Amino acid sequence: MSSKSPAIPPMNNSIQHPCPSSLPEDTLAFAERIFDGARAGDITLLTSAIEAGLPVELTNASGNNLLMLAAYHGRDQLVRYLLSRGAQPDRLNERGQSALSGAVFKGWTEVVKALVEAGADIKAGKPNAIDCAYMFKRDDYWQLLGASVADISPDAPKRIP
């Protein structure tokens, strides 16, 4: 079980970002192409863009970074690449969710392995990865997470029937 420092918090809303509607259409189209590429696991597109200077922590309006999008969609090769380029495995989106809890929820075992191997905090976010494994009956993940039923948060939602 990880005993790391607290998870990286969600994006700070006090930081002034340009309003998406004020950005040029071609910039918005490029950003959407990159986010779609993360969802689709387009490692060629993402590798080229990151090597050309695209921030590995590029984040959409919902606070989902490239790693979260790739993890949620089961793109294990892209997840490993993004982690190798410095993506933060404990980053939380605007809802306080982590890439690891999303991968546990969706049942993407290879993504869960990659994130755990990269040191992702199993207690980051709400619900955290342990609580997601409990809620969604992913009992096969206990060993992978290095956790047990005893680690479930007292306020974890009930198991899905």
mmCIF file of C-alpha atoms in Angstrom:
data_model
loop_
_atom_site.group_PDB
_atom_site.id
_atom_site.type_symbol
_atom_site.label_atom_id
_atom_site.label_comp_id
_atom_site.label_asym_id
_atom_site.label_seq_id
_atom_site.Cartn_x
_atom_site.Cartn_y
_atom_site.Cartn_z
ATOM 1 C CA MET A 1 0.000 0.000 0.000
ATOM 2 C CA SER A 2 1.306 3.452 -0.855
ATOM 3 C CA SER A 3 2.142 5.856 1.934
ATOM 4 C CA LYS A 4 2.986 8.751 -0.343
ATOM 5 C CA SER A 5 2.254 12.401 0.188
ATOM 6 C CA PRO A 6 -1.232 13.708 -0.627
ATOM 7 C CA ALA A 7 -2.410 13.613 -4.215
ATOM 8 C CA ILE A 8 -1.865 16.530 -6.522
ATOM 9 C CA PRO A 9 -5.014 18.623 -6.076
ATOM 10 C CA PRO A 10 -7.473 19.473 -8.823
ATOM 11 C CA MET A 11 -6.684 22.444 -11.009
ATOM 12 C CA ASN A 12 -6.682 25.698 -9.080
ATOM 13 C CA ASN A 13 -9.634 27.706 -10.316
ATOM 14 C CA SER A 14 -7.919 30.956 -9.295
ATOM 15 C CA ILE A 15 -5.415 30.588 -12.134
ATOM 16 C CA GLN A 16 -6.497 32.737 -15.041
ATOM 17 C CA HIS A 17 -6.788 30.734 -18.243
ATOM 18 C CA PRO A 18 -8.007 32.153 -21.522
ATOM 19 C CA CYS A 19 -11.683 31.552 -22.085
ATOM 20 C CA PRO A 20 -11.922 28.781 -24.707
ATOM 21 C CA SER A 21 -14.294 30.913 -26.764
ATOM 22 C CA SER A 22 -11.577 33.591 -27.030
ATOM 23 C CA LEU A 23 -9.055 31.191 -28.586
ATOM 24 C CA PRO A 24 -8.719 30.932 -32.362
ATOM 25 C CA GLU A 25 -10.774 28.136 -33.926
ATOM 26 C CA ASP A 26 -7.674 26.352 -35.225
ATOM 27 C CA THR A 27 -6.217 26.279 -31.687
ATOM 28 C CA LEU A 28 -9.431 24.824 -30.283
ATOM 29 C CA ALA A 29 -9.539 22.242 -33.094
ATOM 30 C CA PHE A 30 -5.922 21.248 -32.396
ATOM 31 C CA ALA A 31 -6.601 20.862 -28.665
ATOM 32 C CA GLU A 32 -9.672 18.738 -29.361
ATOM 33 C CA ARG A 33 -7.639 16.582 -31.751
ATOM 34 C CA ILE A 34 -5.036 16.027 -29.026
ATOM 35 C CA PHE A 35 -7.661 15.123 -26.403
ATOM 36 C CA ASP A 36 -9.389 12.791 -28.891
ATOM 37 C CA GLY A 37 -5.977 11.257 -29.629
ATOM 38 C CA ALA A 38 -5.487 10.527 -25.927
ATOM 39 C CA ARG A 39 -8.902 8.852 -25.764
ATOM 40 C CA ALA A 40 -8.152 6.818 -28.903
ATOM 41 C CA GLY A 41 -4.627 5.863 -27.832
ATOM 42 C CA ASP A 42 -3.020 7.614 -30.810
ATOM 43 C CA ILE A 43 0.529 7.214 -29.570
ATOM 44 C CA THR A 44 1.996 8.517 -32.847
ATOM 45 C CA LEU A 45 0.095 11.809 -32.596
ATOM 46 C CA LEU A 46 0.802 12.276 -28.894
ATOM 47 C CA THR A 47 4.490 11.344 -29.200
ATOM 48 C CA SER A 48 4.982 13.842 -32.030
ATOM 49 C CA ALA A 49 3.122 16.592 -30.206
ATOM 50 C CA ILE A 50 4.913 16.074 -26.874
ATOM 51 C CA GLU A 51 8.327 15.859 -28.527
ATOM 52 C CA ALA A 52 7.481 19.136 -30.296
ATOM 53 C CA GLY A 53 6.789 20.791 -26.933
ATOM 54 C CA LEU A 54 3.169 20.042 -26.052
ATOM 55 C CA PRO A 55 2.890 19.941 -22.242
ATOM 56 C CA VAL A 56 2.402 16.368 -21.017
ATOM 57 C CA GLU A 57 -0.011 17.773 -18.408
ATOM 58 C CA LEU A 58 -2.261 19.469 -20.989
ATOM 59 C CA THR A 59 -5.697 19.582 -19.376
ATOM 60 C CA ASN A 60 -9.191 20.010 -20.803
ATOM 61 C CA ALA A 61 -12.017 22.145 -19.413
ATOM 62 C CA SER A 62 -13.083 19.309 -17.068
ATOM 63 C CA GLY A 63 -9.617 19.081 -15.540
ATOM 64 C CA ASN A 64 -8.809 15.810 -17.306
ATOM 65 C CA ASN A 65 -5.219 15.634 -18.463
ATOM 66 C CA LEU A 66 -3.929 13.400 -21.252
ATOM 67 C CA LEU A 67 -3.049 10.629 -18.785
ATOM 68 C CA MET A 68 -6.567 10.579 -17.338
ATOM 69 C CA LEU A 69 -8.166 10.410 -20.768
ATOM 70 C CA ALA A 70 -5.850 7.612 -21.908
ATOM 71 C CA ALA A 71 -6.324 5.691 -18.639
ATOM 72 C CA TYR A 72 -10.112 5.972 -18.665
ATOM 73 C CA HIS A 73 -10.202 4.585 -22.198
ATOM 74 C CA GLY A 74 -7.822 1.695 -21.503
ATOM 75 C CA ARG A 75 -4.870 2.920 -23.594
ATOM 76 C CA ASP A 76 -2.120 1.191 -21.617
ATOM 77 C CA GLN A 77 0.710 1.847 -24.102
ATOM 78 C CA LEU A 78 -0.091 5.554 -24.178
ATOM 79 C CA VAL A 79 -0.421 5.600 -20.376
ATOM 80 C CA ARG A 80 3.082 4.111 -20.060
ATOM 81 C CA TYR A 81 4.465 6.621 -22.578
ATOM 82 C CA LEU A 82 2.882 9.606 -20.801
ATOM 83 C CA LEU A 83 4.194 8.393 -17.443
ATOM 84 C CA SER A 84 7.679 8.035 -18.955
ATOM 85 C CA ARG A 85 7.445 11.666 -20.090
ATOM 86 C CA GLY A 86 6.580 12.937 -16.626
ATOM 87 C CA ALA A 87 2.784 12.761 -16.419
ATOM 88 C CA GLN A 88 1.737 12.916 -12.776
ATOM 89 C CA PRO A 89 -0.176 9.740 -11.838
ATOM 90 C CA ASP A 90 -1.851 11.367 -8.817
ATOM 91 C CA ARG A 91 -3.265 14.397 -10.592
ATOM 92 C CA LEU A 92 -6.975 14.865 -9.849
ATOM 93 C CA ASN A 93 -9.578 16.294 -12.215
ATOM 94 C CA GLU A 94 -12.193 18.919 -11.312
ATOM 95 C CA ARG A 95 -14.344 16.206 -9.694
ATOM 96 C CA GLY A 96 -11.462 15.001 -7.520
ATOM 97 C CA GLN A 97 -11.002 11.778 -9.515
ATOM 98 C CA SER A 98 -7.673 10.139 -10.335
ATOM 99 C CA ALA A 99 -6.529 8.233 -13.407
ATOM 100 C CA LEU A 100 -6.118 5.129 -11.233
ATOM 101 C CA SER A 101 -9.639 5.195 -9.834
ATOM 102 C CA GLY A 102 -10.978 5.671 -13.371
ATOM 103 C CA ALA A 103 -9.003 2.677 -14.640
ATOM 104 C CA VAL A 104 -10.208 0.529 -11.726
ATOM 105 C CA PHE A 105 -13.813 1.598 -12.383
ATOM 106 C CA LYS A 106 -13.528 0.694 -16.072
ATOM 107 C CA GLY A 107 -11.660 -2.562 -15.384
ATOM 108 C CA TRP A 108 -8.531 -1.753 -17.411
ATOM 109 C CA THR A 109 -6.084 -4.118 -15.679
ATOM 110 C CA GLU A 110 -3.010 -3.205 -17.765
ATOM 111 C CA VAL A 111 -3.612 0.492 -17.125
ATOM 112 C CA VAL A 112 -4.037 -0.178 -13.395
ATOM 113 C CA LYS A 113 -0.737 -2.100 -13.423
ATOM 114 C CA ALA A 114 1.068 0.727 -15.246
ATOM 115 C CA LEU A 115 -0.200 3.359 -12.824
ATOM 116 C CA VAL A 116 0.577 1.277 -9.730
ATOM 117 C CA GLU A 117 4.070 0.518 -11.079
ATOM 118 C CA ALA A 118 4.558 4.277 -11.580
ATOM 119 C CA GLY A 119 3.761 4.840 -7.911
ATOM 120 C CA ALA A 120 0.184 6.094 -8.181
ATOM 121 C CA ASP A 121 -1.339 6.677 -4.759
ATOM 122 C CA ILE A 122 -4.135 4.131 -4.284
ATOM 123 C CA LYS A 123 -5.820 6.504 -1.826
ATOM 124 C CA ALA A 124 -5.804 9.560 -4.114
ATOM 125 C CA GLY A 125 -9.128 11.071 -5.076
ATOM 126 C CA LYS A 126 -12.718 10.495 -4.146
ATOM 127 C CA PRO A 127 -13.648 7.787 -4.632
ATOM 128 C CA ASN A 128 -10.121 6.429 -4.498
ATOM 129 C CA ALA A 129 -8.924 3.259 -6.264
ATOM 130 C CA ILE A 130 -9.603 1.064 -3.223
ATOM 131 C CA ASP A 131 -13.161 2.348 -2.895
ATOM 132 C CA CYS A 132 -13.729 1.886 -6.648
ATOM 133 C CA ALA A 133 -12.517 -1.713 -6.447
ATOM 134 C CA TYR A 134 -14.995 -2.281 -3.629
ATOM 135 C CA MET A 135 -17.935 -0.421 -5.219
ATOM 136 C CA PHE A 136 -17.618 -2.094 -8.604
ATOM 137 C CA LYS A 137 -16.762 -5.580 -7.302
ATOM 138 C CA ARG A 138 -13.256 -5.588 -8.755
ATOM 139 C CA ASP A 139 -12.105 -7.984 -6.053
ATOM 140 C CA ASP A 140 -9.343 -9.247 -8.349
ATOM 141 C CA TYR A 141 -7.644 -5.842 -7.926
ATOM 142 C CA TRP A 142 -6.983 -6.091 -4.173
ATOM 143 C CA GLN A 143 -3.608 -7.778 -4.636
ATOM 144 C CA LEU A 144 -2.675 -5.551 -7.584
ATOM 145 C CA LEU A 145 -3.399 -2.456 -5.489
ATOM 146 C CA GLY A 146 -1.641 -3.896 -2.448
ATOM 147 C CA ALA A 147 -4.814 -3.337 -0.452
ATOM 148 C CA SER A 148 -7.520 -5.257 1.336
ATOM 149 C CA VAL A 149 -11.128 -4.818 2.372
ATOM 150 C CA ALA A 150 -9.813 -3.300 5.608
ATOM 151 C CA ASP A 151 -8.506 -0.332 3.567
ATOM 152 C CA ILE A 152 -11.944 0.718 2.291
ATOM 153 C CA SER A 153 -12.835 4.266 3.349
ATOM 154 C CA PRO A 154 -15.504 4.479 6.059
ATOM 155 C CA ASP A 155 -17.547 6.760 3.790
ATOM 156 C CA ALA A 156 -17.142 4.658 0.618
ATOM 157 C CA PRO A 157 -20.344 4.316 -1.401
ATOM 158 C CA LYS A 158 -22.119 0.976 -1.217
ATOM 159 C CA ARG A 159 -21.303 -1.858 -3.611
ATOM 160 C CA ILE A 160 -23.137 -1.818 -6.911
ATOM 161 C CA PRO A 161 -25.582 -4.765 -6.923
#
